[in-house]
Backbone as CSV, one residue per row, in Angstrom:
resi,resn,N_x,N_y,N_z,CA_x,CA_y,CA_z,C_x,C_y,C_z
1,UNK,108.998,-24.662,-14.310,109.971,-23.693,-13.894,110.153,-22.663,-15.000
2,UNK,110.433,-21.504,-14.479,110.535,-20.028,-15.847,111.707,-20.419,-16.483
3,UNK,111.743,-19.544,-17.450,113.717,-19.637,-18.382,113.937,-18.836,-17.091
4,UNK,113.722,-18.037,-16.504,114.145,-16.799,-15.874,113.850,-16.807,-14.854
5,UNK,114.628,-17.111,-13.937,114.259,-16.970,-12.733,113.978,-15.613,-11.762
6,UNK,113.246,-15.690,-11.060,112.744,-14.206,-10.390,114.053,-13.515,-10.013
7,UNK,115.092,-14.110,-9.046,116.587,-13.528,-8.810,116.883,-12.823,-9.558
8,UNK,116.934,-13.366,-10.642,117.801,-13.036,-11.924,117.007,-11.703,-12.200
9,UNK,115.145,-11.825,-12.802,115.184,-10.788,-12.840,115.197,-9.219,-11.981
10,UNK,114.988,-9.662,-10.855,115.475,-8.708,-9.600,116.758,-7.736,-10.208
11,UNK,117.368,-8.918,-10.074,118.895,-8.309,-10.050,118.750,-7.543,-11.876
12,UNK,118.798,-7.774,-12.100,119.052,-7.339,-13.805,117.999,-5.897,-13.694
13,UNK,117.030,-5.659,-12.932,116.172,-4.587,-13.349,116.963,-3.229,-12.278
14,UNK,117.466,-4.279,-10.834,117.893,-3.243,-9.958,119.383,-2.935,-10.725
15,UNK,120.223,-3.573,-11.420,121.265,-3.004,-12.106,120.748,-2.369,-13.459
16,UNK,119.845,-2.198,-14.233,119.381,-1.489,-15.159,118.952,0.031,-14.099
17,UNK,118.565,-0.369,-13.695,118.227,1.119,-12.617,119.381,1.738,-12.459
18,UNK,120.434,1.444,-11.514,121.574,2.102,-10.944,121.811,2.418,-12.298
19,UNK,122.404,1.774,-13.727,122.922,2.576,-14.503,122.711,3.420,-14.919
20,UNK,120.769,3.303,-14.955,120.284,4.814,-16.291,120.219,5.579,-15.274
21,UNK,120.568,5.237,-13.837,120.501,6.680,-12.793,121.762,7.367,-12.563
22,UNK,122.911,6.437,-13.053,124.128,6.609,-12.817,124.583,7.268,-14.035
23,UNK,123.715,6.993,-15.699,123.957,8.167,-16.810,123.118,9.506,-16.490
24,UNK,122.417,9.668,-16.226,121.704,10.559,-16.186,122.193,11.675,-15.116
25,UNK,122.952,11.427,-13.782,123.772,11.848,-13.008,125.250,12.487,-13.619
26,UNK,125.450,11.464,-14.442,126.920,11.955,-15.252,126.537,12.378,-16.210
27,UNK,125.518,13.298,-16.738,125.323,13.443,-18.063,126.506,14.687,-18.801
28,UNK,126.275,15.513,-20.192,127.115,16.013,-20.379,127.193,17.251,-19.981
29,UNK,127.853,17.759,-18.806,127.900,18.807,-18.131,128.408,20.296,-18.833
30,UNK,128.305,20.608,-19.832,129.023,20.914,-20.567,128.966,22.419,-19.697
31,UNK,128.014,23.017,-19.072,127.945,24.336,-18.743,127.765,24.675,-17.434
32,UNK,129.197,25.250,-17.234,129.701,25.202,-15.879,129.492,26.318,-14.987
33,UNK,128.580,26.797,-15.240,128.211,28.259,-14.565,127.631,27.788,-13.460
34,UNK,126.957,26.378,-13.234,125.716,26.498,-11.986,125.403,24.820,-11.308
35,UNK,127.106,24.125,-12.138,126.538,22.905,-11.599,126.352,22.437,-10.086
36,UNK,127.537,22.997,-8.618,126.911,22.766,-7.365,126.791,24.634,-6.622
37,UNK,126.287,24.207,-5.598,125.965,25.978,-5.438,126.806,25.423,-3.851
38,UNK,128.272,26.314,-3.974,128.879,26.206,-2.652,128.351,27.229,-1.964
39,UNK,129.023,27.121,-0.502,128.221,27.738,0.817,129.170,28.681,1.157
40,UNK,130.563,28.039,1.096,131.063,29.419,1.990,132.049,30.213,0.789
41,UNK,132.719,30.789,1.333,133.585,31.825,0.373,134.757,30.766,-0.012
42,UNK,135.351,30.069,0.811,136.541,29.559,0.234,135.826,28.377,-0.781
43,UNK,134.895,28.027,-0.274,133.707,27.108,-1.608,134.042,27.816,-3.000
44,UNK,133.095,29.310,-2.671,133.047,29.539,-4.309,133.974,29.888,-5.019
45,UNK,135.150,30.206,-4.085,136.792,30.442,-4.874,137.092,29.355,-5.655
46,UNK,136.973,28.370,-4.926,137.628,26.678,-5.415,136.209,26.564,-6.651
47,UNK,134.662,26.904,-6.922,134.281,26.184,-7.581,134.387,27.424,-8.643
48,UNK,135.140,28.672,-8.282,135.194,29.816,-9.216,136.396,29.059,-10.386
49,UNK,137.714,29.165,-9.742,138.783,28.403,-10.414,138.190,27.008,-11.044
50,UNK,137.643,26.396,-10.708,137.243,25.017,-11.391,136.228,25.523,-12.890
51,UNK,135.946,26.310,-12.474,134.300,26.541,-13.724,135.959,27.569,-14.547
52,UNK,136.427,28.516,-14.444,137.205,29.337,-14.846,138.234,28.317,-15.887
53,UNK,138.418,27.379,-15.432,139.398,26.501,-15.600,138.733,25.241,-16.769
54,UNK,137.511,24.981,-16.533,136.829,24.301,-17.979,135.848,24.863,-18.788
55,UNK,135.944,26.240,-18.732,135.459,27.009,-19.436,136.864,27.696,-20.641
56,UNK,137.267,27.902,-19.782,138.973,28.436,-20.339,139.384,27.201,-21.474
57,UNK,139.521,25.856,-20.798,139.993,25.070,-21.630,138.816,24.519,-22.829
58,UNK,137.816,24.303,-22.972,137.009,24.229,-24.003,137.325,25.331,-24.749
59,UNK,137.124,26.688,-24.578,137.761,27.867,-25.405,138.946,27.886,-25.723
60,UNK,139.727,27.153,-25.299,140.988,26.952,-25.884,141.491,25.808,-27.204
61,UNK,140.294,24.977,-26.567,140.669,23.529,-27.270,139.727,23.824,-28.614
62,UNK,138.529,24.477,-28.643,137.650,24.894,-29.943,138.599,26.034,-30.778
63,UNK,139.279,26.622,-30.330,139.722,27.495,-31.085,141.166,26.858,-32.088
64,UNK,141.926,25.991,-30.995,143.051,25.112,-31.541,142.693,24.914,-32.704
65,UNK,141.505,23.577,-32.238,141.208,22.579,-33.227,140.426,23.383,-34.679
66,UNK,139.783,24.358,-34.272,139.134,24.420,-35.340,138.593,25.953,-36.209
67,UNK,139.954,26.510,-35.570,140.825,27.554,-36.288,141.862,27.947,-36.483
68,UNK,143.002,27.542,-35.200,144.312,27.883,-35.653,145.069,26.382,-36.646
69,UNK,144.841,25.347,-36.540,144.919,24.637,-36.844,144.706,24.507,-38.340
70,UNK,143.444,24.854,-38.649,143.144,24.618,-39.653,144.066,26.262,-41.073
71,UNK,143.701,27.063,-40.178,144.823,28.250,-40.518,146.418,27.891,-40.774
72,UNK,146.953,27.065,-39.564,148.226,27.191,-40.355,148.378,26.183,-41.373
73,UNK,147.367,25.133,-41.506,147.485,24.152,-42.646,147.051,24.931,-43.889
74,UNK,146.435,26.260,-43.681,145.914,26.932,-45.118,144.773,26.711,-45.659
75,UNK,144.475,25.871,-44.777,142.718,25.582,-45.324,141.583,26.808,-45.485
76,UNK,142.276,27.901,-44.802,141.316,29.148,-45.475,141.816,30.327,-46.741
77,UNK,142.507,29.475,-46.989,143.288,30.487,-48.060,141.767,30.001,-49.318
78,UNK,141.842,30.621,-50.331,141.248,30.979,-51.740,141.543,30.063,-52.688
79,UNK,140.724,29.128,-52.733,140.950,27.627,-53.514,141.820,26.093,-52.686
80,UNK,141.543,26.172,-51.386,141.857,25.455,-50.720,140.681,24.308,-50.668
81,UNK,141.457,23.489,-50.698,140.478,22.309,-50.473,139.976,21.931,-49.324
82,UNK,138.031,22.117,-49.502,137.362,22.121,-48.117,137.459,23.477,-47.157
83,UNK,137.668,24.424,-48.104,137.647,25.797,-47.947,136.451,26.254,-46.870
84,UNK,135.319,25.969,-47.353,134.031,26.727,-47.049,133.646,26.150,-45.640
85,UNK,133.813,24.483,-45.606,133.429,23.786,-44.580,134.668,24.065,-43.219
86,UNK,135.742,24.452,-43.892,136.257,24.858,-42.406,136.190,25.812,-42.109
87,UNK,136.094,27.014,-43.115,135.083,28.888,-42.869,134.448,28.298,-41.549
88,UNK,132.868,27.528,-42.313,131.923,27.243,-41.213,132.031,26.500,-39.885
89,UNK,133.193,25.690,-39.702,133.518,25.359,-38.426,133.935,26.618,-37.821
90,UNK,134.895,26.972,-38.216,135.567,28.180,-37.575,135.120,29.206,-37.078
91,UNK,133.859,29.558,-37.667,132.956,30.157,-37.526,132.158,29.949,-36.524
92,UNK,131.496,28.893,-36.500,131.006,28.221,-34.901,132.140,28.109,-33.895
93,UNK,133.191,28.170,-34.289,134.071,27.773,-33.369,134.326,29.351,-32.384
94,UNK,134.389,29.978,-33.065,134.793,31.617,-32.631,133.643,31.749,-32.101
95,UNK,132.255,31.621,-32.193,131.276,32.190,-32.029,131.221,31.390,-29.986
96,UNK,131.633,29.876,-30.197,131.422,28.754,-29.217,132.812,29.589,-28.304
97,UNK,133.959,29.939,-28.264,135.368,30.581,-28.218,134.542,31.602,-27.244
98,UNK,134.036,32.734,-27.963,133.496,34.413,-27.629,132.324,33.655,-26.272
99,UNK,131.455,32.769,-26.822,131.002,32.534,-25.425,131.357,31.558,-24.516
100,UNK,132.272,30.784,-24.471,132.915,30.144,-23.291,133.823,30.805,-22.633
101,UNK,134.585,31.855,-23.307,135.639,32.825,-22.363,134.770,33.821,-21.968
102,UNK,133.762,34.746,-22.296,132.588,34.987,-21.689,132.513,34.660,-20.124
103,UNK,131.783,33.395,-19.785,131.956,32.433,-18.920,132.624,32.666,-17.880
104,UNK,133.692,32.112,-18.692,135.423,31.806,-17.800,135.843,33.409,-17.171
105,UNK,135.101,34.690,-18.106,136.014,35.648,-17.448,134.513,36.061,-16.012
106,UNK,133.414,35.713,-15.988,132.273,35.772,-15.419,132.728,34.295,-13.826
107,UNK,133.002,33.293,-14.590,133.472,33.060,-13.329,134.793,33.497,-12.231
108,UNK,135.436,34.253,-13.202,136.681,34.376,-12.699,136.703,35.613,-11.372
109,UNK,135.474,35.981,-11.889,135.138,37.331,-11.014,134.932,36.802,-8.912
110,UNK,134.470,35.816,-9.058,134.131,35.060,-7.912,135.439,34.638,-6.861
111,UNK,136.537,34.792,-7.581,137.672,34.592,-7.132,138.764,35.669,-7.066
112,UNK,139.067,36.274,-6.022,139.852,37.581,-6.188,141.061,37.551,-6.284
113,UNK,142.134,36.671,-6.822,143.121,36.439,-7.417,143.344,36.251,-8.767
114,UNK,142.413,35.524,-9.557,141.966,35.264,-10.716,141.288,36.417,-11.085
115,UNK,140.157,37.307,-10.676,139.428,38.822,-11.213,140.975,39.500,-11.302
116,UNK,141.844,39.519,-10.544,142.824,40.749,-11.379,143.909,40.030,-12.017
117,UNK,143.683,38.686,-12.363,144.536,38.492,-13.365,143.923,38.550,-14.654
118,UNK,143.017,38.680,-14.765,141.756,38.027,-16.105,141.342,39.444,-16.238
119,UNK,141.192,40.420,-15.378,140.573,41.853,-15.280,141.003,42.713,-17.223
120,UNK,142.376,42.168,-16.865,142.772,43.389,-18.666,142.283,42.529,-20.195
121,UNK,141.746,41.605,-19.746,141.251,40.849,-20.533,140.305,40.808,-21.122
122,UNK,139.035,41.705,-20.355,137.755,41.554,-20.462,137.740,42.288,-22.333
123,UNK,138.577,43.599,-22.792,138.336,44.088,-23.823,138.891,43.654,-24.950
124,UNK,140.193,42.691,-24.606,140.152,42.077,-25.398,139.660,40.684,-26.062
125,UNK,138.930,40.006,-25.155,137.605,38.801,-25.060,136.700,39.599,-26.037
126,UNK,135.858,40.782,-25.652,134.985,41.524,-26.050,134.817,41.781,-27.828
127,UNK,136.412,42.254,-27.908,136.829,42.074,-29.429,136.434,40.968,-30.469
128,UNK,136.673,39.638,-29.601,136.261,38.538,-30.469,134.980,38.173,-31.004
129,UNK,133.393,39.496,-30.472,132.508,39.495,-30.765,132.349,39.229,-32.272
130,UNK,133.107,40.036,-33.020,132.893,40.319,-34.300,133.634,39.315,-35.126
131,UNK,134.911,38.340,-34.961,135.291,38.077,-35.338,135.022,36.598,-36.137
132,UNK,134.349,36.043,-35.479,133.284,34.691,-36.425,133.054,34.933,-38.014
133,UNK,132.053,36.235,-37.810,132.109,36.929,-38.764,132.951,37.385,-40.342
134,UNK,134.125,37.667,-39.183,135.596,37.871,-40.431,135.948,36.540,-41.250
135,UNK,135.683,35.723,-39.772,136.125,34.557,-40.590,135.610,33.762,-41.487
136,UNK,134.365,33.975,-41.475,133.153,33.614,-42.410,133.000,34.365,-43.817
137,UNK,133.625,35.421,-43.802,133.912,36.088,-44.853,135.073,36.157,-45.266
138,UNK,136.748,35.412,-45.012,137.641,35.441,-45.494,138.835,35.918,-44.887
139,UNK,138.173,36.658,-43.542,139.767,37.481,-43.646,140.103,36.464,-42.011
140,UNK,140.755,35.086,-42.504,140.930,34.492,-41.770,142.606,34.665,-41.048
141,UNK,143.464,35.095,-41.456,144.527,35.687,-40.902,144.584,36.067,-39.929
142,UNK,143.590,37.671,-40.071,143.948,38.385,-38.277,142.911,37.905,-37.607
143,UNK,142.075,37.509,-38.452,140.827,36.680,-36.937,141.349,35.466,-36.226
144,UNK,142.153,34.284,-37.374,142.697,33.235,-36.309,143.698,33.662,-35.488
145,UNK,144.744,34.563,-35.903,145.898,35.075,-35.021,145.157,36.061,-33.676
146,UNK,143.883,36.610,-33.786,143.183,37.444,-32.760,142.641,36.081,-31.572
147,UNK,142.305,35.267,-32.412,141.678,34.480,-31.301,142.636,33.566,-30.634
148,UNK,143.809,33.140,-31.000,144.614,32.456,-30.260,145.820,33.215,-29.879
149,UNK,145.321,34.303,-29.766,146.192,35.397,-29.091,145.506,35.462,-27.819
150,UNK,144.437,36.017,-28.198,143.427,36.259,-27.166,143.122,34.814,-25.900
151,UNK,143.307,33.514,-26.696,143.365,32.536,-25.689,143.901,31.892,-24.797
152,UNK,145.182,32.563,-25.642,146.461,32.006,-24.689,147.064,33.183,-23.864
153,UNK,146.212,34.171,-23.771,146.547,35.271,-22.744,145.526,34.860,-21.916
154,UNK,144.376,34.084,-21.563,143.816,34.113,-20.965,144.606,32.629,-20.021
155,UNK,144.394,32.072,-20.879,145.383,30.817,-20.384,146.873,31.237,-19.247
156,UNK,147.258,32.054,-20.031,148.584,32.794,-19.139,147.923,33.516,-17.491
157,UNK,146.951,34.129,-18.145,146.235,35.194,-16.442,145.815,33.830,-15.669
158,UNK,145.231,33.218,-16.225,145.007,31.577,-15.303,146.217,30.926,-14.500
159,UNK,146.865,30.528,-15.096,148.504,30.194,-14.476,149.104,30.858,-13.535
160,UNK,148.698,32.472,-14.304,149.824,32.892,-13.157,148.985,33.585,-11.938
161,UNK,147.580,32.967,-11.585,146.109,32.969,-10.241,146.198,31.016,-10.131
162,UNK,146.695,30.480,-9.962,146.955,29.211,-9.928,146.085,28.297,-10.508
163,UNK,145.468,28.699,-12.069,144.402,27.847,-12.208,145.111,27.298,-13.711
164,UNK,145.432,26.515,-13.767,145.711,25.992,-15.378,145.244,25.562,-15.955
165,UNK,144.976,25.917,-17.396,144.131,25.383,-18.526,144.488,24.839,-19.098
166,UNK,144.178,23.095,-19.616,144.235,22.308,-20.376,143.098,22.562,-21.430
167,UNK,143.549,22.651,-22.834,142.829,22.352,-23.676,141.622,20.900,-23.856
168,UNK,140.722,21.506,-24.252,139.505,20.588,-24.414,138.629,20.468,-25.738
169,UNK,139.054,20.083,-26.392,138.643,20.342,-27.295,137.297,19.626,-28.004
170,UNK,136.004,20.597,-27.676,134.951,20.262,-28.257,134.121,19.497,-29.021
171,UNK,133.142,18.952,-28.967,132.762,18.263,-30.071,132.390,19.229,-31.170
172,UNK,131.564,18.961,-32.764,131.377,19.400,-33.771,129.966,19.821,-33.410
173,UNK,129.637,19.001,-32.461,127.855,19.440,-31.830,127.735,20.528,-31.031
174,UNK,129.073,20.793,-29.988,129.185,21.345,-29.007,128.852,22.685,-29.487
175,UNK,130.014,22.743,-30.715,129.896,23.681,-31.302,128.681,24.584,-31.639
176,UNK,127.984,23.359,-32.355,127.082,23.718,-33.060,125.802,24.138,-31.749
177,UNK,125.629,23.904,-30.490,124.890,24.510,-29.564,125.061,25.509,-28.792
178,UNK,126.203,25.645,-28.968,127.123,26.946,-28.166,127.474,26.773,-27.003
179,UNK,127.246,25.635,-26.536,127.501,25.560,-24.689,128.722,24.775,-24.577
């Protein structure tokens, strides 16, 4: 007789299956521009607000964590300890920020309650192009106060088109891929 009986391994290979089919199904979705393709109009409203809505909150939650945050603790001031390494988060972070609200204001367009709440927004999103930059070079003041200005007005045009943003806050990888 085997250690192992055939049952056993049946079963153990058909549950090794379902799982790596069941990770690979859930994998990390991180980019919400194109995950189902709805059919009708009230579809792409609902999957407009949904993509608008975790795009918004990753840009919200990267910018928290890993610029305003670190700003009002002073970690970018001039002889701060761990100075440089939170520059360089912050830096990815604004850069990860500029293109997830990107996104969020690209999906928002799909939904015509949300396009004119998000609409006065677009130039000041646009602004945050440059601002990674600032912060990478020091002038971390008006760049962290620009970007969580800028996020929580977007957050506000969301709310008040019925879509609310919860913060999400990114991994250190996320960052580092931009999506």
């Amino acid at each position: 007789m085997s250690p192992f009986p055939a049952g056993r391994l049946v079963a153990a290979v058909a549950l090794s299956c379902s799982l790596l089919a069941g990770t690979t199904a859930c994998g990390n979705d991180k980019d919400t521009s194109s995950s189902a393709t709805p059919t009708s109009s009230a579809e792409k409203q609902k999957f407009a607000k949904t993509r608008f809505v975790a795009n918004a909150g990753l840009a919200a939650g990267a910018t928290y964590q890993w610029i305003v945050k670190p700003w009002k603790a002073g970690k970018f001031k001039k002889g701060a300890d761990g100075r440089t390494g939170s520059l360089i988060k912050a830096g990815l972070a604004g850069a990860f920020t500029y293109n997830r609200l990107n996104a969020a204001l690209k999906n928002a367009k799909s939904d015509p309650t949300l396009a004119k709440a998000v609409a006065p927004l677009t130039a000041s999103v646009d602004k945050l192009k440059d601002l990674p930059s600032k912060l990478r070079k020091g002038d971390s003041d008006s760049a962290a106060k620009s970007f969580d200005d800028v996020v929580n007005d977007v957050k506000e045009a969301g709310k008040s088109a019925g879509a609310d943003v919860k913060e999400e806050v990114p991994s250190l990888s996320d960052l580092k891929s931009g999506s």
